[in-house]
Short mmCIF file of C-alpha atoms and ligand atoms in Angstrom, two decimals:
data_model
loop_
_atom_site.label_atom_id
_atom_site.label_comp_id
_atom_site.label_asym_id
_atom_site.label_seq_id
_atom_site.Cartn_x
_atom_site.Cartn_y
_atom_site.Cartn_z
CA MET A 1 23.13 24.11 7.54
CA THR A 2 19.55 24.34 8.83
CA ALA A 3 18.64 21.91 11.60
CA THR A 4 16.19 19.13 10.73
CA PRO A 5 12.84 19.95 12.37
CA ASP A 6 10.98 17.43 14.50
CA TRP A 7 8.65 16.31 11.71
CA ASN A 8 6.08 14.93 14.14
CA GLN A 9 5.70 18.28 15.91
CA LEU A 10 4.88 20.32 12.79
CA GLY A 11 1.19 21.00 12.06
CA ASP A 12 -0.35 18.92 9.26
CA ALA A 13 -0.58 21.84 6.84
CA GLU A 14 3.03 22.91 7.50
CA PHE A 15 4.24 19.33 7.05
CA ARG A 16 2.33 18.94 3.79
CA SER A 17 3.76 22.18 2.44
CA ARG A 18 7.33 21.07 3.29
CA VAL A 19 6.79 17.81 1.38
CA ALA A 20 5.30 19.69 -1.58
CA ALA A 21 8.22 22.13 -1.60
CA PHE A 22 10.70 19.26 -1.52
CA VAL A 23 9.10 17.58 -4.53
CA GLN A 24 8.91 20.90 -6.35
CA GLU A 25 12.60 21.58 -5.76
CA HIS A 26 14.13 18.13 -6.21
CA CYS A 27 11.92 15.83 -8.28
CA PRO A 28 12.57 16.16 -12.03
CA PRO A 29 9.37 17.38 -13.75
CA SER A 30 9.73 14.58 -16.33
CA LEU A 31 9.08 12.05 -13.56
CA ARG A 32 6.02 13.74 -12.08
CA HIS A 33 2.48 12.46 -12.74
CA LEU A 34 3.99 9.76 -14.90
CA GLY A 35 0.96 7.42 -14.98
CA ARG A 36 3.16 4.30 -15.12
CA ARG A 37 5.79 2.57 -13.03
CA PRO A 38 9.23 3.83 -14.05
CA ARG A 39 12.27 1.56 -14.25
CA TRP A 40 15.15 1.88 -11.82
CA SER A 41 17.28 3.44 -14.59
CA GLU A 42 14.78 6.35 -14.69
CA VAL A 43 13.95 6.73 -11.03
CA GLY A 44 17.19 5.70 -9.26
CA GLY A 45 18.39 9.33 -9.23
CA TRP A 46 15.24 10.48 -7.39
CA TYR A 47 15.69 7.60 -4.90
CA THR A 48 19.24 8.69 -4.07
CA THR A 49 18.21 12.36 -3.89
CA LEU A 50 15.62 11.45 -1.26
CA ALA A 51 18.24 9.42 0.60
CA ARG A 52 20.82 12.23 0.52
CA HIS A 53 18.36 14.62 2.14
CA GLY A 54 17.21 12.08 4.74
CA TRP A 55 13.74 11.86 3.11
CA LEU A 56 13.80 8.30 1.78
CA ALA A 57 12.67 6.31 4.81
CA PRO A 58 9.80 8.18 6.49
CA GLY A 59 8.89 5.36 8.87
CA TRP A 60 12.39 4.32 9.99
CA PRO A 61 13.79 5.66 13.26
CA THR A 62 16.23 8.56 12.92
CA GLU A 63 19.11 6.50 14.39
CA TRP A 64 18.98 4.33 11.24
CA GLY A 65 18.72 7.27 8.84
CA GLY A 66 14.92 7.55 8.71
CA MET A 67 12.63 10.51 9.39
CA GLY A 68 11.13 8.87 12.49
CA LEU A 69 7.55 9.72 11.48
CA HIS A 70 4.77 8.21 13.52
CA ALA A 71 2.27 6.12 11.55
CA ALA A 72 -0.36 8.81 10.87
CA ARG A 73 2.29 11.32 9.79
CA HIS A 74 3.83 8.66 7.58
CA LEU A 75 0.48 8.28 5.79
CA LEU A 76 0.39 12.03 5.26
CA TYR A 77 3.89 11.92 3.76
CA ILE A 78 2.87 9.25 1.22
CA GLU A 79 -0.37 11.06 0.38
CA GLU A 80 1.37 14.37 -0.24
CA MET A 81 4.13 12.76 -2.31
CA GLU A 82 1.46 11.16 -4.50
CA ARG A 83 -0.58 14.36 -4.72
CA CYS A 84 2.49 16.21 -5.97
CA GLY A 85 3.04 13.52 -8.60
CA ALA A 86 6.21 11.97 -7.13
CA PRO A 87 6.88 8.76 -9.05
CA TRP A 88 6.44 5.20 -7.84
CA MET A 89 9.77 3.60 -6.87
CA PRO A 90 10.90 0.00 -6.38
CA ASP A 91 11.32 0.68 -2.66
CA SER A 92 10.30 -2.63 -1.09
CA GLY A 93 13.60 -2.52 0.78
CA VAL A 94 12.57 0.73 2.46
CA ARG A 95 8.87 -0.03 2.96
CA ASN A 96 8.92 -3.70 3.87
CA LEU A 97 12.37 -5.08 4.58
CA GLY A 98 13.81 -2.15 6.59
CA PRO A 99 11.08 -2.27 9.29
CA VAL A 100 11.48 -6.07 9.53
CA LEU A 101 15.23 -5.77 10.01
CA ILE A 102 14.85 -2.96 12.54
CA ALA A 103 12.35 -5.01 14.55
CA HIS A 104 13.75 -8.53 14.15
CA GLY A 105 17.26 -8.38 12.62
CA SER A 106 20.52 -8.94 14.52
CA ASP A 107 22.81 -5.95 15.11
CA ASP A 108 25.13 -7.25 12.38
CA GLN A 109 22.25 -7.55 9.91
CA LYS A 110 21.05 -4.01 10.67
CA ARG A 111 24.54 -2.55 10.32
CA TYR A 112 25.17 -4.39 7.07
CA TRP A 113 21.85 -4.15 5.19
CA LEU A 114 20.16 -0.91 6.28
CA PRO A 115 22.79 1.50 4.86
CA ARG A 116 22.81 -0.44 1.57
CA ILE A 117 19.02 -0.15 1.28
CA LEU A 118 19.23 3.58 1.96
CA SER A 119 22.03 4.21 -0.51
CA GLY A 120 20.18 2.44 -3.34
CA THR A 121 23.14 0.11 -3.96
CA GLN A 122 20.60 -2.66 -3.38
CA VAL A 123 17.11 -2.78 -4.86
CA TRP A 124 14.79 -5.28 -3.19
CA CYS A 125 11.76 -7.31 -4.20
CA GLN A 126 9.31 -9.32 -2.10
CA GLY A 127 9.21 -13.08 -2.70
CA TYR A 128 6.17 -14.34 -0.81
CA SER A 129 3.50 -15.46 -3.33
CA GLU A 130 3.79 -18.67 -5.32
CA PRO A 131 1.52 -20.41 -7.83
CA GLY A 132 -0.91 -22.08 -5.41
CA ALA A 133 0.17 -19.96 -2.44
CA GLY A 134 -1.31 -16.45 -2.60
CA SER A 135 -4.27 -16.00 -0.28
CA ASP A 136 -3.24 -19.30 1.24
CA LEU A 137 0.35 -18.18 1.70
CA ALA A 138 1.00 -20.85 4.32
CA GLY A 139 0.77 -23.36 1.45
CA LEU A 140 4.11 -22.14 0.06
CA ARG A 141 6.43 -24.85 -1.22
CA THR A 142 9.71 -23.12 -2.01
CA SER A 143 12.19 -24.99 0.16
CA ALA A 144 15.70 -24.45 1.42
CA ARG A 145 18.22 -27.14 2.30
CA VAL A 146 21.01 -26.42 4.78
CA GLU A 147 24.48 -27.42 3.65
CA GLY A 148 27.46 -26.22 5.68
CA ASP A 149 26.87 -22.56 6.46
CA GLU A 150 24.61 -21.96 3.45
CA LEU A 151 21.01 -22.41 2.34
CA PHE A 152 20.24 -23.84 -1.12
CA ILE A 153 16.81 -22.57 -2.20
CA THR A 154 14.59 -24.18 -4.84
CA GLY A 155 11.10 -23.09 -5.85
CA HIS A 156 8.94 -20.71 -7.87
CA LYS A 157 7.79 -17.23 -6.79
CA ILE A 158 5.19 -15.22 -8.71
CA TRP A 159 3.72 -11.68 -8.90
CA THR A 160 7.06 -10.39 -7.64
CA THR A 161 6.75 -6.63 -8.18
CA ALA A 162 9.69 -5.08 -10.08
CA ALA A 163 11.87 -8.20 -9.77
CA TYR A 164 13.30 -7.20 -13.17
CA ASP A 165 15.21 -4.37 -11.46
CA ALA A 166 15.93 -6.04 -8.13
CA THR A 167 19.42 -6.92 -6.96
CA HIS A 168 18.06 -8.78 -3.90
CA MET A 169 14.95 -10.55 -2.69
CA PHE A 170 13.51 -11.12 0.78
CA ALA A 171 11.55 -14.33 0.71
CA LEU A 172 9.59 -16.83 2.73
CA VAL A 173 10.95 -20.35 2.28
CA ARG A 174 10.35 -23.70 3.96
CA THR A 175 13.45 -24.61 5.95
CA GLU A 176 12.07 -27.57 7.88
CA PRO A 177 11.70 -30.61 5.63
CA GLY A 178 8.19 -32.05 5.73
CA SER A 179 6.73 -29.08 7.66
CA VAL A 180 3.23 -27.90 6.85
CA ARG A 181 1.32 -24.63 7.02
CA GLN A 182 2.86 -21.80 9.07
CA ALA A 183 5.47 -23.98 10.79
CA GLY A 184 8.96 -24.46 9.39
CA ILE A 185 9.06 -21.26 7.31
CA SER A 186 12.02 -18.85 7.45
CA PHE A 187 12.43 -15.24 6.35
CA VAL A 188 15.58 -15.10 4.17
CA LEU A 189 17.57 -12.56 2.17
CA LEU A 190 19.22 -13.56 -1.08
CA SER A 191 21.05 -12.04 -4.00
CA MET A 192 19.29 -12.11 -7.40
CA ASP A 193 22.63 -11.91 -9.18
CA GLN A 194 23.57 -15.61 -9.22
CA PRO A 195 23.21 -18.58 -11.59
CA GLY A 196 20.30 -20.22 -9.66
CA VAL A 197 17.92 -17.24 -10.15
CA THR A 198 15.85 -16.73 -13.33
CA VAL A 199 13.41 -13.82 -13.71
CA ARG A 200 10.59 -13.82 -16.26
CA ASP A 201 8.41 -10.72 -16.83
CA ILE A 202 4.59 -10.80 -16.57
CA ARG A 203 2.50 -8.23 -18.45
CA ASN A 204 -0.44 -6.75 -16.51
CA ILE A 205 -3.97 -5.91 -17.70
CA ALA A 206 -2.82 -2.44 -18.85
CA GLY A 207 -0.16 -4.06 -21.04
CA GLU A 208 2.74 -3.01 -18.82
CA VAL A 209 5.39 -5.17 -17.21
CA GLU A 210 4.91 -4.62 -13.52
CA PHE A 211 5.73 -7.95 -11.89
CA CYS A 212 7.57 -11.19 -12.61
CA GLU A 213 7.93 -14.87 -11.98
CA VAL A 214 11.16 -15.83 -10.21
CA PHE A 215 12.53 -19.35 -10.54
CA LEU A 216 14.99 -20.49 -7.87
CA ASP A 217 17.13 -23.51 -8.63
CA ASN A 218 19.55 -24.17 -5.79
CA ALA A 219 20.03 -20.43 -5.31
CA ARG A 220 22.51 -19.93 -2.47
CA THR A 221 22.54 -17.65 0.51
CA PRO A 222 24.54 -17.75 3.76
CA LEU A 223 22.70 -19.01 6.86
CA ALA A 224 23.56 -15.63 8.36
CA ASN A 225 20.93 -14.15 5.98
CA ILE A 226 18.01 -15.66 7.87
CA VAL A 227 16.19 -12.85 9.73
CA GLY A 228 15.02 -13.90 13.21
CA PRO A 229 15.19 -17.52 14.31
CA MET A 230 15.17 -20.27 11.68
CA ASN A 231 11.60 -21.62 11.12
CA ASP A 232 10.03 -18.50 12.69
CA GLY A 233 9.54 -16.54 9.45
CA TRP A 234 5.75 -16.56 9.54
CA ARG A 235 5.58 -14.48 12.71
CA ILE A 236 8.10 -12.03 11.28
CA ALA A 237 6.32 -11.64 7.94
CA LYS A 238 2.95 -11.01 9.63
CA SER A 239 4.26 -8.29 11.93
CA LEU A 240 3.88 -5.57 9.28
CA LEU A 241 0.32 -5.97 8.14
CA GLY A 242 -1.35 -3.19 10.19
CA PHE A 243 0.24 -0.26 8.39
CA GLU A 244 -0.21 -1.90 4.97
CA ARG A 245 -3.94 -2.36 5.53
CA VAL A 246 -4.52 1.26 6.58
CA TRP A 247 -2.51 2.40 3.59
CA ALA A 248 -4.52 0.11 1.31
CA GLY A 249 -7.60 1.85 2.78
CA SER A 250 -6.54 5.31 1.64
CA PRO A 251 -9.24 7.20 -0.30
CA ARG A 252 -6.65 8.66 -2.71
CA LYS A 253 -7.58 6.60 -5.78
CA ALA A 254 -11.31 7.17 -5.28
CA LEU A 255 -10.68 10.89 -4.79
CA ALA A 256 -8.52 11.17 -7.89
CA ALA A 257 -11.17 9.46 -10.05
CA LEU A 258 -13.93 11.62 -8.53
CA TRP A 259 -12.03 14.86 -9.20
CA ARG A 260 -11.45 13.87 -12.82
CA THR A 261 -15.13 12.96 -13.26
CA GLU A 262 -16.19 16.33 -11.82
CA GLU A 263 -13.79 18.05 -14.17
CA LEU A 264 -15.29 16.18 -17.15
CA ALA A 265 -18.80 17.08 -15.97
CA ARG A 266 -17.80 20.76 -15.86
CA ARG A 267 -16.17 20.63 -19.31
CA ASP A 268 -18.96 18.71 -20.98
CA HIS A 269 -21.82 20.33 -19.09
CA SER A 270 -24.54 19.87 -21.70
CA ARG A 271 -23.98 16.11 -22.11
CA LEU A 272 -23.33 15.11 -18.49
CA ALA A 273 -25.07 17.67 -16.27
CA ALA A 274 -28.25 17.30 -18.33
CA ASP A 275 -28.35 13.59 -17.58
CA ALA A 276 -30.28 13.27 -14.31
CA ALA A 277 -29.23 9.65 -13.79
CA PHE A 278 -25.55 10.60 -14.14
CA VAL A 279 -25.87 13.56 -11.73
CA ASP A 280 -27.56 11.26 -9.24
CA ARG A 281 -24.68 8.77 -9.41
CA LEU A 282 -22.07 11.51 -9.18
CA THR A 283 -23.73 12.92 -6.06
CA GLN A 284 -23.88 9.46 -4.51
CA MET A 285 -20.20 8.96 -5.30
CA ARG A 286 -19.29 12.28 -3.63
CA LEU A 287 -21.09 11.15 -0.48
CA ASP A 288 -19.43 7.72 -0.56
CA VAL A 289 -15.97 9.25 -0.92
CA GLU A 290 -16.67 11.67 1.95
CA ASP A 291 -17.74 8.77 4.17
CA LEU A 292 -14.59 6.92 3.18
CA GLN A 293 -12.39 9.91 4.02
CA SER A 294 -13.83 10.12 7.55
CA LEU A 295 -13.42 6.39 8.11
CA TYR A 296 -9.82 6.55 6.89
CA GLN A 297 -9.04 9.40 9.30
CA ARG A 298 -10.54 7.36 12.11
CA PHE A 299 -8.32 4.35 11.34
CA ALA A 300 -5.23 6.53 10.87
CA GLN A 301 -5.93 7.85 14.38
CA LEU A 302 -6.26 4.32 15.78
CA LEU A 303 -2.99 3.37 14.09
CA ARG A 304 -1.33 6.38 15.69
CA GLN A 305 -2.64 5.33 19.11
CA GLY A 306 -1.48 1.73 18.57
CA GLU A 307 -5.10 0.55 18.84
CA LEU A 308 -5.67 -0.86 15.39
CA GLY A 309 -7.97 -3.91 15.49
CA PRO A 310 -9.23 -6.46 12.94
CA GLU A 311 -11.95 -3.95 11.83
CA VAL A 312 -9.29 -2.40 9.58
CA SER A 313 -10.22 -5.08 7.01
CA ALA A 314 -13.52 -3.21 6.48
CA LEU A 315 -11.60 -0.05 5.56
CA LYS A 316 -9.55 -1.93 2.97
CA VAL A 317 -12.67 -3.46 1.36
CA TRP A 318 -14.58 -0.18 1.37
CA ALA A 319 -11.71 1.91 0.00
CA THR A 320 -10.75 -0.42 -2.80
CA GLU A 321 -14.34 -1.00 -3.92
CA THR A 322 -15.18 2.71 -3.76
CA GLY A 323 -12.06 3.34 -5.86
CA GLN A 324 -13.28 0.83 -8.42
CA ARG A 325 -16.78 2.34 -8.62
CA ALA A 326 -15.34 5.86 -8.89
CA SER A 327 -13.12 4.81 -11.80
CA GLU A 328 -16.08 3.08 -13.49
CA LEU A 329 -18.05 6.33 -13.29
CA LEU A 330 -15.07 8.17 -14.75
CA VAL A 331 -14.93 5.76 -17.71
CA GLU A 332 -18.66 6.26 -18.25
CA ALA A 333 -18.29 10.05 -18.07
CA ALA A 334 -15.43 10.02 -20.58
CA GLY A 335 -17.64 8.20 -23.10
CA GLY A 336 -16.37 6.33 -26.16
CA GLY A 337 -14.75 9.36 -27.83
CA GLY A 338 -13.14 10.52 -24.59
CA LEU A 339 -11.55 7.13 -24.02
CA LEU A 340 -9.90 7.29 -27.42
CA GLU A 341 -8.50 10.78 -26.79
CA ASP A 342 -7.23 10.26 -23.25
CA SER A 343 -5.81 7.09 -21.69
CA GLY A 344 -6.32 8.49 -18.14
CA PRO A 345 -9.83 7.10 -17.42
CA LEU A 346 -8.99 3.58 -18.60
CA GLY A 347 -5.67 3.80 -16.74
CA ALA A 348 -7.59 4.66 -13.54
CA PHE A 349 -9.97 1.76 -14.21
CA TYR A 350 -7.08 -0.73 -14.52
CA ASP A 351 -5.19 0.81 -11.63
CA THR A 352 -8.08 0.27 -9.21
CA ARG A 353 -8.37 -3.49 -9.93
CA ALA A 354 -5.12 -4.60 -8.24
CA PRO A 355 -5.63 -3.08 -4.74
CA ALA A 356 -8.60 -5.41 -4.21
CA ILE A 357 -6.12 -8.28 -4.67
CA PHE A 358 -2.85 -7.35 -2.98
CA SER A 359 -2.35 -6.96 0.80
CA GLY A 360 -4.91 -9.76 1.18
CA THR A 361 -7.81 -10.00 -1.31
CA ASN A 362 -11.17 -8.45 -0.44
CA GLN A 363 -12.75 -11.89 -0.09
CA ILE A 364 -10.10 -12.79 2.48
CA GLN A 365 -10.73 -9.47 4.28
CA ARG A 366 -14.43 -10.38 4.43
CA ASN A 367 -13.51 -13.76 5.93
CA LEU A 368 -11.40 -11.96 8.54
CA ILE A 369 -14.27 -9.61 9.41
CA ALA A 370 -16.65 -12.56 9.72
CA ARG A 371 -14.28 -14.47 11.99
CA ASN A 372 -12.52 -11.80 14.01
CA VAL A 373 -15.06 -8.96 14.20
CA LEU A 374 -18.47 -10.62 13.93
CA ASN A 375 -17.37 -13.87 15.61
CA LEU A 376 -19.06 -15.98 12.94
CA SER A 377 -17.48 -19.41 13.00
CA GLY A 378 -18.79 -20.48 9.59
CA LYS A 379 -20.44 -23.51 11.20
CA PRO A 380 -24.25 -23.90 11.14
C1 FAD B 401 -0.26 -5.55 -8.40
C2 FAD B 401 0.17 -6.71 -7.55
C3 FAD B 401 1.43 -6.74 -7.02
C4 FAD B 401 1.86 -7.82 -6.25
N1 FAD B 401 3.15 -7.83 -5.76
C5 FAD B 401 3.58 -8.89 -5.05
C6 FAD B 401 4.95 -8.95 -4.60
O1 FAD B 401 5.76 -8.04 -4.84
N2 FAD B 401 5.35 -10.04 -3.93
C7 FAD B 401 4.51 -11.08 -3.64
O2 FAD B 401 4.94 -12.02 -2.99
N3 FAD B 401 3.21 -11.06 -4.06
C8 FAD B 401 2.73 -9.99 -4.77
N4 FAD B 401 1.43 -9.97 -5.22
C9 FAD B 401 0.60 -11.15 -5.05
C10 FAD B 401 -0.57 -11.01 -4.09
O3 FAD B 401 -0.13 -11.03 -2.77
C11 FAD B 401 -1.54 -12.17 -4.41
O4 FAD B 401 -2.05 -11.94 -5.71
C12 FAD B 401 -2.67 -12.26 -3.42
O5 FAD B 401 -2.20 -12.72 -2.19
C13 FAD B 401 -3.76 -13.24 -3.94
O6 FAD B 401 -3.23 -14.48 -4.24
P1 FAD B 401 -3.47 -15.18 -5.67
O7 FAD B 401 -3.22 -14.19 -6.74
O8 FAD B 401 -2.70 -16.44 -5.67
O9 FAD B 401 -5.03 -15.50 -5.72
P2 FAD B 401 -5.77 -16.72 -5.02
O10 FAD B 401 -5.34 -16.82 -3.61
O11 FAD B 401 -5.61 -17.92 -5.88
O12 FAD B 401 -7.27 -16.23 -5.07
C14 FAD B 401 -8.08 -16.30 -6.25
C15 FAD B 401 -9.47 -15.83 -5.89
O13 FAD B 401 -10.05 -16.72 -4.90
C16 FAD B 401 -10.44 -16.00 -3.74
N5 FAD B 401 -10.19 -16.79 -2.54
C17 FAD B 401 -9.05 -17.48 -2.23
N6 FAD B 401 -9.17 -18.08 -1.03
C18 FAD B 401 -10.40 -17.75 -0.55
C19 FAD B 401 -11.10 -18.03 0.66
N7 FAD B 401 -10.55 -18.78 1.63
N8 FAD B 401 -12.34 -17.52 0.81
C20 FAD B 401 -12.92 -16.75 -0.15
N9 FAD B 401 -12.30 -16.44 -1.32
C21 FAD B 401 -11.05 -16.92 -1.52
C22 FAD B 401 -9.56 -14.76 -3.74
O14 FAD B 401 -10.14 -13.71 -3.01
C23 FAD B 401 -9.47 -14.44 -5.23
O15 FAD B 401 -10.61 -13.74 -5.66
C24 FAD B 401 0.98 -8.90 -5.99
C25 FAD B 401 -0.32 -8.86 -6.53
C26 FAD B 401 -0.72 -7.79 -7.30
C27 FAD B 401 -2.12 -7.80 -7.87
#
């Protein structure tokens, strides 16, 4: 058996080519460049293949079965997987819950849950948002009552990605009766397979079922499934935001839309290249995407050095809005006939709407920049 290399020591190009070779060898071609979110029944095999080869959890430490990649290398891993067309997976357990457990879980919790996440015997969803508690997450009202050594949870979660396939949910719930805002919230783990849990699908703008509403009616979970101290869930939930915001600032969607627009311009030279206004906008878009790529590299470097500051909100806003403009140009380049023949441009258009909403909406990012970077108090 060949020894596992130290992934962080390989050069970027060598690392990228190893990821590409892995996808080429192990990912079924039918799953590549799928253009939609596959169900667990389709993608579970790929998940367990990654796990078997130690490739499932790039950001986890090696002692817990991860690849131990530092943050910038982790970004490279995700980028290369996407470039090679590896499919989206319901991997909230790997991406979100695992790092929380590793940082804040008890030894018993780590020993029990981490191997189950890795093996794919549990599929996790994230239960934070509620109707009336999205941007203002501290307004959440789902509550949990302690009875004996159990919690009884009642409330309504929404926009829960892939809850239709999840066996478990990690959720923020109010455990202190009468508490307000960030106080009195706990980070809990619960099984979806019980009478008190009802899942209802929500169809997105592209007509696909991507997320759900989850109704909790005295759903039960042992007190031992609270991660960190009771009523300290807010601090725990917030500890992961840095990486998410850099990732949300990746230029990949803008780049993909730009490449497709350039391809269309080459194919339909007489219609597009003869249009001076279009060429002007395409050139501007190229420059914008190049600027974005340099900014992204700069933030990836700061993340690697552990020096990420509140300015990262600007990256998220810039990347998501550049992605939207790039996809709008692609739709325009495809033209009416092109849109009928190929669903790709419209798919890219829809796909670039959501990133301006999740991981903190762009308006909220602008508020953060105003307050934490520009020191504007909002008072006259
Ligand atoms: C594709 C997708 C997947 C998601 N997956 C999950 C998931 O798995 N689990 C989960 O818990 N959540 C998930 N979410 C939910 C996401 O976190 C919320 O949509 C997000 O926090 C915004 O909350 P909201 O939808 O309630 O909008 P609201 O908070 O109601 O905002 C509505 C509008 O008002 C603006 N606004 C609100 N407050 C302010 C303010 N103070 N200043 C200026 N403007 C403001 C917002 O920017 C937005 O434009 C997902 C969302 C999407 C789009």
